[in-house]
Amino acid sequence: MEKKTDELFHPSLAAALMKLDPEDGEQIMEYLKTHALLTREKALLQASVRDQKKLLVENGKLKKDIEQLRAQLSEKQRRRTAKTLLAPAPPPTQRSPAHGTPVNQTPSPAGATAAVPTEPPPPSSSSLNQRERQSRRRRGERKARPTSDSLSLGAEPRLDVSRLDLRVGRILSVRRHPLAEALSVQEVDVGEGAPRTVVSKLGGGANLEELQGGIVVLLCNVKACKLRGVVSQARLLRCAASDDRTELLTPPTSSAPGDRVTFLNYPGDPDRELPSKQKVWELLQPDLQVDCRGVANYKGCGFEVKGKGLCRAPSLTNCTIR
């Protein structure tokens, strides 16, 4: 350090100070050296701070670019998957009927190796009718194929949570099922002209009076089915740590009956009615979870009522949604 500070001052300066003030010249020189060192360290520190700020700005830009590229990649993968799912099946190969031309098998007088076709006989009425029927059949198949393709396009365009019609509902009344002690019957307002009847298994220890007036999340595009004589028109979503520890999934407090529950990473309109043969609910249910913070999610994407918040379990964490 002394060598570096000595470089900052000319020897004549030290000699002049000692000549002017023999007693304090050495202390003044030390003070000047210390001050010069501090000034230099301050300049180095400011330069490093500027470099650090530049690095932070560049890191922010790089992170933003990475997020944009990641979003573009996921969008391309989603489109490629959708294109693969929506691609029409190749048309079946049809064997056309053999309309061979009769060939004279006798060798030509000149000894030519190629067979010489004879004049075809006039087509009979039966062969004409057969050809017309075959052409009509082929034309009919060509016309019917786009219809079947369009039906297949509308039947199963994708398999993710956006196919579920999840809505907020308010329980207007609740009672025990007349024929099953373990079941209960709710009348739920989901923002339609009339409430929906829902039959659900809430457990024998559930206090039904406390449920009345509460807001819940319902799956509304399941096929209506009769459970022990009562038709159920929707499914009440529950959080379940076990068969005995269950509670209803709760939407944000400011939600209103009829509000859609959506998923940021899975846009799209839900099915009008889930096809029972495809078992969409059964295939998606393993990915419907409540995380360690009590937030309901599908593959890490939260159940969201747009502009109002996320759906949660009242007290359970790390459990499934049924």
Short mmCIF file of C-alpha atoms in Angstrom, two decimals:
data_model
loop_
_atom_site.label_atom_id
_atom_site.label_comp_id
_atom_site.label_asym_id
_atom_site.label_seq_id
_atom_site.Cartn_x
_atom_site.Cartn_y
_atom_site.Cartn_z
CA MET A 1 0.00 0.00 0.00
CA GLU A 2 2.84 2.37 0.80
CA LYS A 3 4.30 1.76 -2.64
CA LYS A 4 1.03 2.65 -4.32
CA THR A 5 0.58 5.82 -2.29
CA ASP A 6 4.18 6.85 -2.93
CA GLU A 7 3.48 6.67 -6.64
CA LEU A 8 0.73 9.30 -6.23
CA PHE A 9 3.11 11.95 -4.87
CA HIS A 10 6.32 13.28 -6.36
CA PRO A 11 9.39 13.11 -4.06
CA SER A 12 9.86 16.84 -4.44
CA LEU A 13 6.44 17.40 -2.84
CA ALA A 14 7.50 15.51 0.26
CA ALA A 15 10.78 17.39 0.39
CA ALA A 16 8.99 20.75 0.05
CA LEU A 17 6.59 19.88 2.89
CA MET A 18 9.45 18.82 5.16
CA LYS A 19 11.25 22.06 4.36
CA LEU A 20 8.19 24.23 5.07
CA ASP A 21 7.16 22.44 8.22
CA PRO A 22 9.82 20.10 9.63
CA GLU A 23 7.70 19.13 12.63
CA ASP A 24 4.33 18.37 10.98
CA GLY A 25 5.47 17.79 7.38
CA GLU A 26 5.58 14.03 7.80
CA GLN A 27 2.09 13.91 9.32
CA ILE A 28 0.71 16.13 6.54
CA MET A 29 2.27 13.80 4.01
CA GLU A 30 0.67 10.74 5.67
CA TYR A 31 -2.67 12.52 5.74
CA LEU A 32 -2.41 13.32 2.03
CA LYS A 33 -1.48 9.72 1.25
CA THR A 34 -4.44 8.40 3.29
CA HIS A 35 -6.82 10.85 1.62
CA ALA A 36 -5.57 9.86 -1.82
CA LEU A 37 -6.06 6.17 -1.02
CA LEU A 38 -9.61 6.76 0.23
CA THR A 39 -10.45 8.78 -2.91
CA ARG A 40 -9.11 6.02 -5.11
CA GLU A 41 -11.03 3.28 -3.24
CA LYS A 42 -14.20 5.36 -3.44
CA ALA A 43 -13.82 5.69 -7.20
CA LEU A 44 -13.26 1.93 -7.52
CA LEU A 45 -16.34 1.23 -5.36
CA GLN A 46 -18.51 3.58 -7.45
CA ALA A 47 -17.30 1.91 -10.62
CA SER A 48 -18.13 -1.54 -9.23
CA VAL A 49 -21.61 -0.32 -8.20
CA ARG A 50 -22.20 0.98 -11.72
CA ASP A 51 -21.05 -2.33 -13.17
CA GLN A 52 -23.33 -4.20 -10.78
CA LYS A 53 -26.32 -2.07 -11.82
CA LYS A 54 -25.53 -2.73 -15.47
CA LEU A 55 -25.36 -6.45 -14.75
CA LEU A 56 -28.70 -6.35 -12.94
CA VAL A 57 -30.34 -4.56 -15.89
CA GLU A 58 -28.84 -7.04 -18.35
CA ASN A 59 -29.95 -9.97 -16.17
CA GLY A 60 -33.48 -8.56 -16.10
CA LYS A 61 -33.52 -8.28 -19.89
CA LEU A 62 -32.18 -11.82 -20.25
CA LYS A 63 -34.83 -13.17 -17.86
CA LYS A 64 -37.55 -11.37 -19.83
CA ASP A 65 -36.23 -12.77 -23.11
CA ILE A 66 -36.07 -16.28 -21.61
CA GLU A 67 -39.69 -16.02 -20.39
CA GLN A 68 -40.82 -14.86 -23.84
CA LEU A 69 -38.97 -17.69 -25.54
CA ARG A 70 -40.39 -20.17 -23.05
CA ALA A 71 -43.91 -18.91 -23.69
CA GLN A 72 -43.39 -19.11 -27.45
CA LEU A 73 -42.02 -22.65 -27.13
CA SER A 74 -44.96 -23.81 -24.99
CA GLU A 75 -47.39 -22.20 -27.45
CA LYS A 76 -45.72 -23.98 -30.37
CA GLN A 77 -45.82 -27.29 -28.48
CA ARG A 78 -49.50 -26.77 -27.66
CA ARG A 79 -50.32 -26.00 -31.28
CA ARG A 80 -48.33 -28.99 -32.49
CA THR A 81 -50.14 -31.26 -30.02
CA ALA A 82 -53.52 -29.82 -31.00
CA LYS A 83 -52.67 -30.23 -34.69
CA THR A 84 -51.71 -33.86 -34.08
CA LEU A 85 -54.94 -34.52 -32.18
CA LEU A 86 -57.08 -32.73 -34.74
CA ALA A 87 -55.45 -34.23 -37.84
CA PRO A 88 -58.06 -36.26 -39.78
CA ALA A 89 -57.45 -39.97 -40.11
CA PRO A 90 -56.21 -41.10 -43.54
CA PRO A 91 -59.04 -42.32 -45.73
CA PRO A 92 -59.30 -46.10 -45.99
CA THR A 93 -57.90 -47.53 -49.19
CA GLN A 94 -60.63 -48.93 -51.34
CA ARG A 95 -60.08 -51.56 -53.93
CA SER A 96 -61.63 -50.39 -57.11
CA PRO A 97 -63.42 -53.08 -59.14
CA ALA A 98 -61.36 -54.43 -61.96
CA HIS A 99 -62.65 -53.10 -65.26
CA GLY A 100 -60.13 -54.94 -67.39
CA THR A 101 -60.15 -54.71 -71.11
CA PRO A 102 -60.33 -58.09 -72.83
CA VAL A 103 -57.04 -58.88 -74.50
CA ASN A 104 -56.50 -61.15 -77.44
CA GLN A 105 -54.14 -63.85 -76.20
CA THR A 106 -53.37 -65.31 -79.65
CA PRO A 107 -50.04 -64.19 -81.04
CA SER A 108 -50.14 -61.77 -83.89
CA PRO A 109 -49.15 -62.93 -87.30
CA ALA A 110 -46.06 -60.77 -87.17
CA GLY A 111 -44.93 -62.53 -83.97
CA ALA A 112 -45.22 -59.41 -81.77
CA THR A 113 -44.78 -60.08 -78.06
CA ALA A 114 -47.28 -57.41 -76.90
CA ALA A 115 -50.91 -58.41 -76.60
CA VAL A 116 -53.20 -56.54 -78.91
CA PRO A 117 -56.44 -55.29 -77.23
CA THR A 118 -59.59 -56.15 -79.08
CA GLU A 119 -62.53 -53.85 -79.46
CA PRO A 120 -64.42 -53.78 -76.07
CA PRO A 121 -68.00 -55.01 -76.19
CA PRO A 122 -70.73 -52.45 -75.56
CA PRO A 123 -71.47 -52.17 -71.81
CA SER A 124 -74.62 -53.89 -70.69
CA SER A 125 -77.31 -52.15 -68.67
CA SER A 126 -76.45 -54.17 -65.54
CA SER A 127 -72.77 -53.10 -65.67
CA LEU A 128 -73.83 -49.46 -66.17
CA ASN A 129 -76.08 -49.62 -63.14
CA GLN A 130 -73.32 -51.21 -61.10
CA ARG A 131 -70.87 -48.48 -62.09
CA GLU A 132 -73.41 -45.76 -61.23
CA ARG A 133 -74.05 -47.30 -57.82
CA GLN A 134 -70.31 -47.53 -57.13
CA SER A 135 -69.73 -43.91 -58.22
CA ARG A 136 -72.66 -42.74 -56.08
CA ARG A 137 -71.27 -44.70 -53.15
CA ARG A 138 -67.86 -43.14 -53.62
CA ARG A 139 -69.36 -39.66 -53.87
CA GLY A 140 -71.41 -40.30 -50.76
CA GLU A 141 -68.33 -41.39 -48.83
CA ARG A 142 -66.48 -38.27 -49.88
CA LYS A 143 -69.34 -36.08 -48.75
CA ALA A 144 -69.83 -37.89 -45.46
CA ARG A 145 -66.16 -37.89 -44.50
CA PRO A 146 -65.90 -34.14 -43.64
CA THR A 147 -69.02 -34.51 -41.51
CA SER A 148 -67.46 -37.31 -39.50
CA ASP A 149 -64.24 -35.35 -39.24
CA SER A 150 -66.09 -32.28 -38.00
CA LEU A 151 -67.85 -34.42 -35.41
CA SER A 152 -64.54 -35.87 -34.29
CA LEU A 153 -63.08 -32.35 -34.11
CA GLY A 154 -65.85 -31.21 -31.81
CA ALA A 155 -65.86 -34.42 -29.77
CA GLU A 156 -62.37 -34.33 -28.24
CA PRO A 157 -60.20 -31.42 -29.34
CA ARG A 158 -58.06 -31.55 -26.19
CA LEU A 159 -57.71 -33.21 -22.81
CA ASP A 160 -57.06 -30.61 -20.11
CA VAL A 161 -58.91 -28.79 -17.36
CA SER A 162 -60.38 -26.18 -19.74
CA ARG A 163 -62.99 -28.78 -20.77
CA LEU A 164 -64.52 -28.65 -17.27
CA ASP A 165 -67.33 -26.11 -16.72
CA LEU A 166 -66.46 -25.06 -13.15
CA ARG A 167 -68.67 -22.36 -11.64
CA VAL A 168 -69.29 -20.66 -8.33
CA GLY A 169 -72.57 -21.54 -6.65
CA ARG A 170 -74.45 -20.59 -3.49
CA ILE A 171 -76.21 -23.28 -1.45
CA LEU A 172 -79.84 -22.23 -0.99
CA SER A 173 -80.97 -25.27 0.98
CA VAL A 174 -79.56 -28.59 2.13
CA ARG A 175 -81.22 -31.73 3.50
CA ARG A 176 -80.49 -35.39 4.11
CA HIS A 177 -81.25 -37.79 1.28
CA PRO A 178 -84.51 -39.58 2.10
CA LEU A 179 -83.14 -43.00 1.09
CA ALA A 180 -79.43 -42.74 2.03
CA GLU A 181 -78.07 -41.44 5.32
CA ALA A 182 -74.59 -40.80 3.88
CA LEU A 183 -75.92 -38.59 1.06
CA SER A 184 -77.29 -35.06 1.15
CA VAL A 185 -79.35 -33.05 -1.35
CA GLN A 186 -78.55 -29.38 -2.03
CA GLU A 187 -80.36 -26.76 -4.06
CA VAL A 188 -77.59 -24.56 -5.49
CA ASP A 189 -77.84 -21.22 -7.31
CA VAL A 190 -75.28 -21.15 -10.18
CA GLY A 191 -76.48 -17.96 -11.84
CA GLU A 192 -79.13 -19.63 -14.00
CA GLY A 193 -82.87 -19.16 -14.12
CA ALA A 194 -83.47 -21.94 -11.60
CA PRO A 195 -81.26 -23.61 -8.98
CA ARG A 196 -79.67 -26.97 -9.64
CA THR A 197 -80.25 -30.05 -7.53
CA VAL A 198 -76.99 -31.66 -6.39
CA VAL A 199 -76.65 -34.99 -4.60
CA SER A 200 -73.36 -35.35 -2.79
CA LYS A 201 -71.62 -37.36 -0.10
CA LEU A 202 -70.60 -34.91 2.63
CA GLY A 203 -70.02 -37.44 5.38
CA GLY A 204 -72.21 -38.35 8.32
CA GLY A 205 -70.57 -35.80 10.65
CA ALA A 206 -71.22 -32.78 8.43
CA ASN A 207 -73.35 -30.02 9.92
CA LEU A 208 -75.84 -29.36 7.13
CA GLU A 209 -77.20 -26.17 8.69
CA GLU A 210 -73.76 -24.52 8.48
CA LEU A 211 -73.58 -25.25 4.75
CA GLN A 212 -76.72 -23.30 3.91
CA GLY A 213 -75.88 -19.94 2.34
CA GLY A 214 -72.22 -20.85 1.72
CA ILE A 215 -70.46 -20.42 -1.64
CA VAL A 216 -69.00 -23.50 -3.30
CA VAL A 217 -67.42 -24.67 -6.57
CA LEU A 218 -69.44 -26.96 -8.84
CA LEU A 219 -68.70 -28.99 -11.96
CA CYS A 220 -71.71 -28.09 -14.09
CA ASN A 221 -71.24 -29.97 -17.36
CA VAL A 222 -71.44 -33.51 -16.02
CA LYS A 223 -74.30 -35.63 -17.33
CA ALA A 224 -77.33 -35.56 -15.01
CA CYS A 225 -77.76 -38.86 -13.22
CA LYS A 226 -80.17 -40.33 -10.70
CA LEU A 227 -78.72 -41.23 -7.28
CA ARG A 228 -81.07 -43.29 -5.13
CA GLY A 229 -84.12 -41.76 -6.77
CA VAL A 230 -82.94 -38.11 -6.85
CA VAL A 231 -81.54 -36.58 -10.06
CA SER A 232 -78.19 -34.80 -9.52
CA GLN A 233 -77.43 -32.01 -12.03
CA ALA A 234 -73.89 -31.07 -10.98
CA ARG A 235 -70.94 -32.18 -8.87
CA LEU A 236 -69.84 -30.43 -5.68
CA LEU A 237 -66.02 -30.21 -5.47
CA ARG A 238 -64.52 -31.33 -2.18
CA CYS A 239 -61.00 -31.41 -0.73
CA ALA A 240 -60.23 -34.79 0.78
CA ALA A 241 -57.29 -35.81 2.92
CA SER A 242 -59.08 -39.13 3.60
CA ASP A 243 -62.62 -40.49 3.51
CA ASP A 244 -63.28 -39.04 6.97
CA ARG A 245 -61.44 -35.69 6.51
CA THR A 246 -63.23 -33.77 3.74
CA GLU A 247 -64.33 -30.16 3.27
CA LEU A 248 -65.86 -28.15 0.46
CA LEU A 249 -63.60 -26.22 -1.90
CA THR A 250 -64.15 -22.50 -1.27
CA PRO A 251 -64.06 -19.78 -3.96
CA PRO A 252 -62.96 -16.17 -3.20
CA THR A 253 -65.31 -14.36 -0.80
CA SER A 254 -66.26 -11.72 -3.39
CA SER A 255 -67.41 -14.36 -5.91
CA ALA A 256 -71.00 -14.41 -7.13
CA PRO A 257 -73.13 -17.37 -8.30
CA GLY A 258 -72.35 -18.14 -11.94
CA ASP A 259 -68.73 -16.86 -11.92
CA ARG A 260 -66.48 -19.10 -14.03
CA VAL A 261 -63.43 -20.76 -12.48
CA THR A 262 -60.66 -20.56 -15.08
CA PHE A 263 -56.99 -21.50 -15.47
CA LEU A 264 -54.41 -19.07 -16.81
CA ASN A 265 -52.33 -21.69 -18.65
CA TYR A 266 -55.33 -23.55 -20.06
CA PRO A 267 -57.65 -21.16 -21.93
CA GLY A 268 -60.64 -22.39 -23.91
CA ASP A 269 -64.36 -22.98 -23.63
CA PRO A 270 -65.66 -25.99 -21.70
CA ASP A 271 -67.64 -28.84 -23.25
CA ARG A 272 -71.38 -28.37 -23.32
CA GLU A 273 -71.60 -31.80 -21.67
CA LEU A 274 -68.71 -34.12 -20.81
CA PRO A 275 -68.96 -37.35 -22.86
CA SER A 276 -69.41 -40.17 -20.40
CA LYS A 277 -67.52 -42.65 -22.58
CA GLN A 278 -64.37 -40.52 -22.65
CA LYS A 279 -64.17 -40.33 -18.82
CA VAL A 280 -62.74 -36.80 -18.95
CA TRP A 281 -63.30 -36.14 -15.23
CA GLU A 282 -61.68 -39.42 -14.21
CA LEU A 283 -58.61 -38.71 -16.37
CA LEU A 284 -58.17 -35.15 -15.09
CA GLN A 285 -58.89 -35.76 -11.40
CA PRO A 286 -55.41 -37.09 -10.42
CA ASP A 287 -53.93 -33.69 -11.40
CA LEU A 288 -56.45 -31.70 -9.32
CA GLN A 289 -54.67 -31.02 -6.03
CA VAL A 290 -54.54 -28.68 -3.03
CA ASP A 291 -50.96 -27.53 -2.45
CA CYS A 292 -49.08 -26.82 0.78
CA ARG A 293 -50.60 -23.30 0.94
CA GLY A 294 -54.15 -24.62 0.63
CA VAL A 295 -54.58 -23.32 -2.95
CA ALA A 296 -56.47 -25.52 -5.43
CA ASN A 297 -54.56 -26.10 -8.67
CA TYR A 298 -54.31 -28.21 -11.81
CA LYS A 299 -50.70 -29.13 -12.66
CA GLY A 300 -49.53 -26.11 -10.66
CA CYS A 301 -52.01 -23.67 -12.26
CA GLY A 302 -54.45 -22.23 -9.69
CA PHE A 303 -58.26 -22.34 -9.73
CA GLU A 304 -58.95 -18.64 -10.42
CA VAL A 305 -62.08 -16.51 -10.44
CA LYS A 306 -60.87 -13.75 -12.73
CA GLY A 307 -60.37 -10.46 -10.92
CA LYS A 308 -61.47 -11.92 -7.56
CA GLY A 309 -58.84 -14.42 -6.45
CA LEU A 310 -58.02 -18.11 -6.09
CA CYS A 311 -60.08 -21.03 -4.77
CA ARG A 312 -58.81 -22.61 -1.55
CA ALA A 313 -59.41 -25.35 0.95
CA PRO A 314 -60.64 -23.95 4.29
CA SER A 315 -58.04 -25.82 6.37
CA LEU A 316 -56.65 -28.88 4.53
CA THR A 317 -53.35 -28.86 2.62
CA ASN A 318 -51.56 -31.32 0.34
CA CYS A 319 -54.70 -33.25 -0.51
CA THR A 320 -56.78 -34.29 -3.52
CA ILE A 321 -59.88 -32.70 -5.03
CA ARG A 322 -62.87 -34.94 -5.66
#
